[in-house]
mmCIF file of C-alpha atoms in Angstrom:
data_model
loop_
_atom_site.group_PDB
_atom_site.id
_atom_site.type_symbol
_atom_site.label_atom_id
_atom_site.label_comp_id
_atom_site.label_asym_id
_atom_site.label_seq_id
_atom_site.Cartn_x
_atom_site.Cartn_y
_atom_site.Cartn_z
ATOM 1 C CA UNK A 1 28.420 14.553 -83.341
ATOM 2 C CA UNK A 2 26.582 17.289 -81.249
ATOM 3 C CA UNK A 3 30.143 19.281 -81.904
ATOM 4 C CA UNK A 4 30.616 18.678 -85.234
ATOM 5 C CA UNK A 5 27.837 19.997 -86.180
ATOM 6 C CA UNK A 6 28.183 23.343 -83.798
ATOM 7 C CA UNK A 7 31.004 24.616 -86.684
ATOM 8 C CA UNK A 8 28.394 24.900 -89.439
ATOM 9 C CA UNK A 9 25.585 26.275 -87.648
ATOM 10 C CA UNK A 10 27.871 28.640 -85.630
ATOM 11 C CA UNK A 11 29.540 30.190 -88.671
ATOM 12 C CA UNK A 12 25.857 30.903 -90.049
ATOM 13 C CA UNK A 13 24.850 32.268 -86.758
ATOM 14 C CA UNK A 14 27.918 34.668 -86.608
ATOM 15 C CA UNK A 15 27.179 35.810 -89.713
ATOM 16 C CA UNK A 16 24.099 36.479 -89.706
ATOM 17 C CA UNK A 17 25.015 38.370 -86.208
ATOM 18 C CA UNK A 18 27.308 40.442 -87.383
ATOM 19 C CA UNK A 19 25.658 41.329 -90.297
ATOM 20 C CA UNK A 20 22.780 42.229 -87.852
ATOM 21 C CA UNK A 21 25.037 44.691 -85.463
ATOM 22 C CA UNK A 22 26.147 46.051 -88.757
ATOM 23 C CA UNK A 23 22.550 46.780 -90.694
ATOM 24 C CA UNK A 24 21.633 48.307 -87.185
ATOM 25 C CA UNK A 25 24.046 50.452 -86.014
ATOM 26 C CA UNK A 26 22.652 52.758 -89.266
ATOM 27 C CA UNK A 27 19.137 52.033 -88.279
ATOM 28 C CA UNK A 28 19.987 53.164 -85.016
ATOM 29 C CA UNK A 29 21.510 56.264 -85.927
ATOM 30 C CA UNK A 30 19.277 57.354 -88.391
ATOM 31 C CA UNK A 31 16.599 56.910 -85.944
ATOM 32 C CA UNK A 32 18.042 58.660 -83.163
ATOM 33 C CA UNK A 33 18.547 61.936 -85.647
ATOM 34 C CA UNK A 34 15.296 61.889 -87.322
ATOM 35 C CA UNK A 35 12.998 60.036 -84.615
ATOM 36 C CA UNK A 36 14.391 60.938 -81.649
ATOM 37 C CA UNK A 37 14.202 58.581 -78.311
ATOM 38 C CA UNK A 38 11.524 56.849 -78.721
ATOM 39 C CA UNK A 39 12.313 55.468 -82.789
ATOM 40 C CA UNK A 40 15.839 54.418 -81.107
ATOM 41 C CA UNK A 41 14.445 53.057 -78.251
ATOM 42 C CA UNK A 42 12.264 51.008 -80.700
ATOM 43 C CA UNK A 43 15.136 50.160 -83.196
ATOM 44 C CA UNK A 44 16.906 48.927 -80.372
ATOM 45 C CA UNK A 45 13.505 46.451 -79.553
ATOM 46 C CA UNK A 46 13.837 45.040 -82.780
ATOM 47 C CA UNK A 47 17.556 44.720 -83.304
ATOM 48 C CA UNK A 48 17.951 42.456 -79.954
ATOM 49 C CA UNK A 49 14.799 40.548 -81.504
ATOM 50 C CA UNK A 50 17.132 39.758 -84.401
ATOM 51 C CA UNK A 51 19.717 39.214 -82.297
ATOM 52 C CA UNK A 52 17.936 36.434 -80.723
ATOM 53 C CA UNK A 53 16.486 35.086 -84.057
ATOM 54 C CA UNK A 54 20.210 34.505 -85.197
ATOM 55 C CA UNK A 55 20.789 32.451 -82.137
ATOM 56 C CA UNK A 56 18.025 29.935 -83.427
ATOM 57 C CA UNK A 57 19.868 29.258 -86.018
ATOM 58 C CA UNK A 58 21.666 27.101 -83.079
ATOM 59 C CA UNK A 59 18.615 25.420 -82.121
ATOM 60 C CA UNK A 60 18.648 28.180 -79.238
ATOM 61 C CA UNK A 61 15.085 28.442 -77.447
ATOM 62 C CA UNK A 62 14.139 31.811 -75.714
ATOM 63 C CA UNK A 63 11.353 30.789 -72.257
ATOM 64 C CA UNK A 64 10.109 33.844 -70.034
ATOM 65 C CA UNK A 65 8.015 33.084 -67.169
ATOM 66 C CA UNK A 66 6.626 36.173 -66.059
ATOM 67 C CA UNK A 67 3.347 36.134 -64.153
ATOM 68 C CA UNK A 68 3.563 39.304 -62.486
ATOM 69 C CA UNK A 69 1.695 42.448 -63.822
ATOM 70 C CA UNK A 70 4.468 45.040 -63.129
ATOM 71 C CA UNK A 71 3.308 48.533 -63.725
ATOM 72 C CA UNK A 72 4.834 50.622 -66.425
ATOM 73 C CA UNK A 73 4.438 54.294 -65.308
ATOM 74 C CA UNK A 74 6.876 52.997 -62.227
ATOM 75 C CA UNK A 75 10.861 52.835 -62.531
ATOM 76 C CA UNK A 76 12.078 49.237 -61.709
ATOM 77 C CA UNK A 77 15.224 48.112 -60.948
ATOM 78 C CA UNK A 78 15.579 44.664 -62.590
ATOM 79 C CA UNK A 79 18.421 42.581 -60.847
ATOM 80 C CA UNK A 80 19.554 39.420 -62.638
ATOM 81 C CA UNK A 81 22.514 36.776 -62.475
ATOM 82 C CA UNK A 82 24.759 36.939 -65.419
ATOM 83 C CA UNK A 83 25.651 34.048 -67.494
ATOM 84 C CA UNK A 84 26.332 35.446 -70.754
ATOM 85 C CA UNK A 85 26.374 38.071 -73.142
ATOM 86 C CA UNK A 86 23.175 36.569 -74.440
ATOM 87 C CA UNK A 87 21.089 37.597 -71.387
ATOM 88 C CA UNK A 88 20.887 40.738 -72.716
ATOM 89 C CA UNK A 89 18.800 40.639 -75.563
ATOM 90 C CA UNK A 90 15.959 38.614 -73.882
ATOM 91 C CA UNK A 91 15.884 41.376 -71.573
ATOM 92 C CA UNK A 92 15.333 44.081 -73.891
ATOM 93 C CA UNK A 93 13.040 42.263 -75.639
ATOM 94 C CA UNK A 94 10.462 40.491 -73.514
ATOM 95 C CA UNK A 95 10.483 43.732 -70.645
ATOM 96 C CA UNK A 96 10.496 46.354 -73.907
ATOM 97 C CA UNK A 97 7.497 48.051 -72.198
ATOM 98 C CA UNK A 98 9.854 49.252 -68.772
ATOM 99 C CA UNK A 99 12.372 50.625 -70.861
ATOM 100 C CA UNK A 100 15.418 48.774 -69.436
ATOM 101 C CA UNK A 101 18.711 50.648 -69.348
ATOM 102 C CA UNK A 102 22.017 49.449 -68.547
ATOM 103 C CA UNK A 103 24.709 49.635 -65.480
ATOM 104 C CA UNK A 104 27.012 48.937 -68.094
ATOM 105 C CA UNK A 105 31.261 48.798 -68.004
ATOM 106 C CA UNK A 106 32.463 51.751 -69.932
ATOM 107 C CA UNK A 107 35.022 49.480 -72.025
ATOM 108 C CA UNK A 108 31.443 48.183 -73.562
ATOM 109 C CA UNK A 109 30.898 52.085 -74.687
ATOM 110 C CA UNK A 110 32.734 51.836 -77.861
ATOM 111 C CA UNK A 111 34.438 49.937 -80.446
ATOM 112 C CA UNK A 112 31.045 47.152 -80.757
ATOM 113 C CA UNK A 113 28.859 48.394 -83.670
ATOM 114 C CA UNK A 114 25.037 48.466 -82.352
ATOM 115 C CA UNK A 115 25.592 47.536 -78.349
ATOM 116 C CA UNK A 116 27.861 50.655 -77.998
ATOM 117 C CA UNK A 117 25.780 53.041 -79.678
ATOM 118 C CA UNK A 118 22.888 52.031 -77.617
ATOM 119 C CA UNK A 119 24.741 52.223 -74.220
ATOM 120 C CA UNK A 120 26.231 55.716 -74.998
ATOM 121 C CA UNK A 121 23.020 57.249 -76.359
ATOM 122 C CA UNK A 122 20.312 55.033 -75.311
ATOM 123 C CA UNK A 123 20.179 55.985 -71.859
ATOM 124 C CA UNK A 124 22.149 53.699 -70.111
ATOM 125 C CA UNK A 125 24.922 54.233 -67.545
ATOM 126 C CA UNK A 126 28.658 52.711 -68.142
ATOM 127 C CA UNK A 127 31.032 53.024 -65.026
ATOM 128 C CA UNK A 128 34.239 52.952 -64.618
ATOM 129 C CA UNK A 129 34.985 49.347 -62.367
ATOM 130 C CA UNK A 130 38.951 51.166 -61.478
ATOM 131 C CA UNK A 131 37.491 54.955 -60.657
ATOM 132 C CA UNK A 132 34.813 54.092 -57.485
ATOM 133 C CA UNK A 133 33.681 57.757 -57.420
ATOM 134 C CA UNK A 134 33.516 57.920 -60.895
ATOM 135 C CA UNK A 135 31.258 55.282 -60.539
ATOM 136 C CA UNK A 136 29.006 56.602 -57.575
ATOM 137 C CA UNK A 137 28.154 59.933 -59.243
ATOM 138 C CA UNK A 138 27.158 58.222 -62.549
ATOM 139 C CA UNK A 139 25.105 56.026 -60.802
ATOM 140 C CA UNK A 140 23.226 58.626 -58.776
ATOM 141 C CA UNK A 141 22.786 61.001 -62.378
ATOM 142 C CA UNK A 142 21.727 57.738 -63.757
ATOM 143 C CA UNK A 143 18.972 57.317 -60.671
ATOM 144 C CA UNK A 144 17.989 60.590 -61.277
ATOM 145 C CA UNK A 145 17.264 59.696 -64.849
ATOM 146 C CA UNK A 146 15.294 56.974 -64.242
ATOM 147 C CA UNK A 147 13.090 58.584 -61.374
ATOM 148 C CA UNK A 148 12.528 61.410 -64.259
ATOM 149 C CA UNK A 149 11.639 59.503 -67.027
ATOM 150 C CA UNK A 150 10.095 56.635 -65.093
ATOM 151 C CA UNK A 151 12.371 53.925 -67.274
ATOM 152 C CA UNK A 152 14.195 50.650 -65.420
ATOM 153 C CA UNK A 153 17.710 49.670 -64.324
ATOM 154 C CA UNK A 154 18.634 46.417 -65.170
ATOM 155 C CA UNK A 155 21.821 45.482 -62.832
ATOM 156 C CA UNK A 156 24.062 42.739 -63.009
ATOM 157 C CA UNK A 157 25.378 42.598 -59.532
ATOM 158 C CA UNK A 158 27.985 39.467 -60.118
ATOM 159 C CA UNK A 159 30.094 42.260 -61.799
ATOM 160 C CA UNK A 160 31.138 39.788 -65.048
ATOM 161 C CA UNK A 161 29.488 36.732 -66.263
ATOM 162 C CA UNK A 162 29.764 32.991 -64.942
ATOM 163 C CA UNK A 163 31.156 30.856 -67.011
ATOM 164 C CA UNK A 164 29.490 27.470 -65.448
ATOM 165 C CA UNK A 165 26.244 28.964 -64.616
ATOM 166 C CA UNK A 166 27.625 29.171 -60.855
ATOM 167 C CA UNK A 167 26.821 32.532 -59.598
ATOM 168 C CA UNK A 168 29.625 34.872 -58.280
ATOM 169 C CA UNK A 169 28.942 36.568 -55.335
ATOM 170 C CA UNK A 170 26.738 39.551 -55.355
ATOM 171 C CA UNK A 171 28.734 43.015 -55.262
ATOM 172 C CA UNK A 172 26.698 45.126 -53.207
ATOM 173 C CA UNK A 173 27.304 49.000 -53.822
ATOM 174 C CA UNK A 174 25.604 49.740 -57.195
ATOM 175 C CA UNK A 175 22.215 48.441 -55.867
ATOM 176 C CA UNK A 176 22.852 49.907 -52.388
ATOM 177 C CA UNK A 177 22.897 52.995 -54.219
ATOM 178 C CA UNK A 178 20.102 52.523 -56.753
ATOM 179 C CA UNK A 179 18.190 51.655 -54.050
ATOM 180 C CA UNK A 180 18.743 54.815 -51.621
ATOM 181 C CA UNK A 181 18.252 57.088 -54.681
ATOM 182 C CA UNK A 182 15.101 55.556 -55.859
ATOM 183 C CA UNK A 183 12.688 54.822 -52.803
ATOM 184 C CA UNK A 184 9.815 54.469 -55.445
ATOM 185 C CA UNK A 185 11.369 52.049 -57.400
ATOM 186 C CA UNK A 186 10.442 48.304 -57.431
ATOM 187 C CA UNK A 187 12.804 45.926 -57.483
ATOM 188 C CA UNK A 188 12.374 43.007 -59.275
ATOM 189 C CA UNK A 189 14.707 39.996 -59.150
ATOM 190 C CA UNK A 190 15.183 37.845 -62.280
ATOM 191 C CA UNK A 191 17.112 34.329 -62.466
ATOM 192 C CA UNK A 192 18.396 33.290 -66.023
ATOM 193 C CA UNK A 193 19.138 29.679 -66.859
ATOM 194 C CA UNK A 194 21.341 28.091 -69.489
ATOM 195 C CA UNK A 195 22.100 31.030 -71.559
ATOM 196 C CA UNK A 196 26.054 30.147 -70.504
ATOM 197 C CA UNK A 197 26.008 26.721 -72.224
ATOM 198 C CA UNK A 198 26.172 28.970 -75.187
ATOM 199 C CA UNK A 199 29.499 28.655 -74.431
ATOM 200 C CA UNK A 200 30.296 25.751 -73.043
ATOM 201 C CA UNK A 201 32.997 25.188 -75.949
ATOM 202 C CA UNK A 202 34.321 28.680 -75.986
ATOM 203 C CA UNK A 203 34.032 31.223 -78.180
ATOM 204 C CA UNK A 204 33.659 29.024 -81.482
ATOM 205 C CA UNK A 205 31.812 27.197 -82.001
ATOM 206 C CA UNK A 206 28.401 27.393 -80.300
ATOM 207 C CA UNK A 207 26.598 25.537 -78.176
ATOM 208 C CA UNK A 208 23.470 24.361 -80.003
ATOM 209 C CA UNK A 209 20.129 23.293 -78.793
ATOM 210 C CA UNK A 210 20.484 25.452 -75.728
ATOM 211 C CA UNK A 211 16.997 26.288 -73.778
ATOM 212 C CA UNK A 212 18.055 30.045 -72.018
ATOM 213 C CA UNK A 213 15.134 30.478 -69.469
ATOM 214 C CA UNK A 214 14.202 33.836 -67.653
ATOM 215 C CA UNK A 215 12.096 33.885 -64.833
ATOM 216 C CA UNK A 216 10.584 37.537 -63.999
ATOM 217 C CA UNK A 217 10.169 37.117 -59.489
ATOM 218 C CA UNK A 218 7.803 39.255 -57.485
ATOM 219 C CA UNK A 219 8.718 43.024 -57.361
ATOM 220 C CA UNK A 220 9.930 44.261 -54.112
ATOM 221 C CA UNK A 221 9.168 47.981 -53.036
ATOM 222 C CA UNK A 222 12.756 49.564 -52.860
ATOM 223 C CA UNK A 223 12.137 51.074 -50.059
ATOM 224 C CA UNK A 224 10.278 47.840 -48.758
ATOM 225 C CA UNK A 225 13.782 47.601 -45.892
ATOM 226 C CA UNK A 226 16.947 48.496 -45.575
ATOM 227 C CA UNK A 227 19.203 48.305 -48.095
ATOM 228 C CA UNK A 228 21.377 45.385 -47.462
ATOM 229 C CA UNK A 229 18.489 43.544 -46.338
ATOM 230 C CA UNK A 230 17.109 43.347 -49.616
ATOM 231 C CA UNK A 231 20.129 43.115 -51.344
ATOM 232 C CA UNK A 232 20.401 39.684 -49.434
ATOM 233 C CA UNK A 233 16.565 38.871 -49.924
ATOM 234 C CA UNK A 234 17.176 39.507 -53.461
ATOM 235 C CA UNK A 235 20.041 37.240 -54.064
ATOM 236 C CA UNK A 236 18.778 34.730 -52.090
ATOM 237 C CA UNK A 237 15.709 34.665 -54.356
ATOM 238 C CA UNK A 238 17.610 35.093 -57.951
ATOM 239 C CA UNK A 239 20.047 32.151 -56.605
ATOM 240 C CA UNK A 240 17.574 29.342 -55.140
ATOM 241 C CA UNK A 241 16.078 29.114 -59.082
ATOM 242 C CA UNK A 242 19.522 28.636 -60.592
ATOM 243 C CA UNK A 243 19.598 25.393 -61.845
#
């Protein structure tokens, strides 16, 4: 029964996404040009607040638990587990205030109305997984960013997304190098739960009822220890609140 009635609701919520990356890639656009960053930056707020309004259409529930009172005037490198496209948008919504940018794959730079546009002018970083030094000088120009402008990192370290809620093991040298080239940084590790149960059909249709959790763990200094140290202190702490 649960299934059954997944079709209906999941055909409204594509919809109504869709429609959403649609209206938004103009809003985006328009404020880029006549706003600058800061109107983008908040067009992008509101557009993954939409995003996660059309997933509770499914019955999909949004929980942050985030006692910590993280500076904002101080770059942080958020590190998460990946279940799901739908991490995102949580992200970019409930830590709006650090300005989180992306460590993004580069196939993600074009061809997806909205997400695209954001990650190619929004400050974000997209790497090329086949070209290593490719990817280590845009990650140090993208450190250098952050330590200008004082915005976050948000790095998925699994590399791609689980697809049981299992975490992949951690791949090490995109925080080894955030880390070396931004010794004021804090890093702050953050577990999601459930958000791949979205899935848990494939594709089509949606999961529904789905309660996608976020929990926001004490920031680390960056240059707190050495590097692979606190990669390991990091994943150990993201990984023990999997459930």
């Amino acid at each position: 029964m649960k299934k059954i009635l997944a079709y209906p609701l999941s055909i409204i919520s594509y919809f109504f996404f869709f429609l959403t990356l649609g209206i938004f890639h103009v809003i985006q656009w328009l404020s880029l040009k006549i706003g600058g960053y800061q109107a983008h930056k908040t067009s992008v707020d509101v557009f993954n607040f939409f995003l996660m309004r059309c997933l509770n259409i499914l019955g999909t529930r949004f929980s942050i638990d985030n006692p910590h009172d993280i500076p904002v005037d101080r770059p942080c490198i958020f590190v998460s587990n990946h279940q799901g496209i739908y991490d995102i948008p949580p992200i970019i919504w409930y830590l709006r205030k650090h300005h989180p940018k992306f460590v993004s794959k580069k196939e993600l730079g074009k061809g997806i109305p909205s997400i695209s546009f954001n990650l190619r002018h929004g400050g974000s970083v997209l790497i090329d997984r086949k070209n290593p030094k490719q990817a280590v000088v845009a990650l140090a120009g993208f450190a250098k960013y952050l330590n200008k402008t004082r915005h976050s990192a948000v790095i998925f370290p699994e590399g791609t997304r689980s697809r049981n809620g299992q975490p992949k093991s951690f791949a090490k040298t995109g925080m080894q190098i955030l880390f070396k080239k931004m010794p004021d940084a804090l890093v702050v590790p953050i577990t999601i739960n459930n958000s791949w149960k979205l899935f848990e059909y494939g594709q089509f249709p949606l999961g529904i009822g789905v309660h996608i959790t976020m929990k926001v763990h004490e920031p680390i200094p960056a240059n707190s220890d050495d590097a692979d140290s606190l990669i390991a202190k990091v994943e150990r702490t993201i990984i023990l609140d999997i459930k």
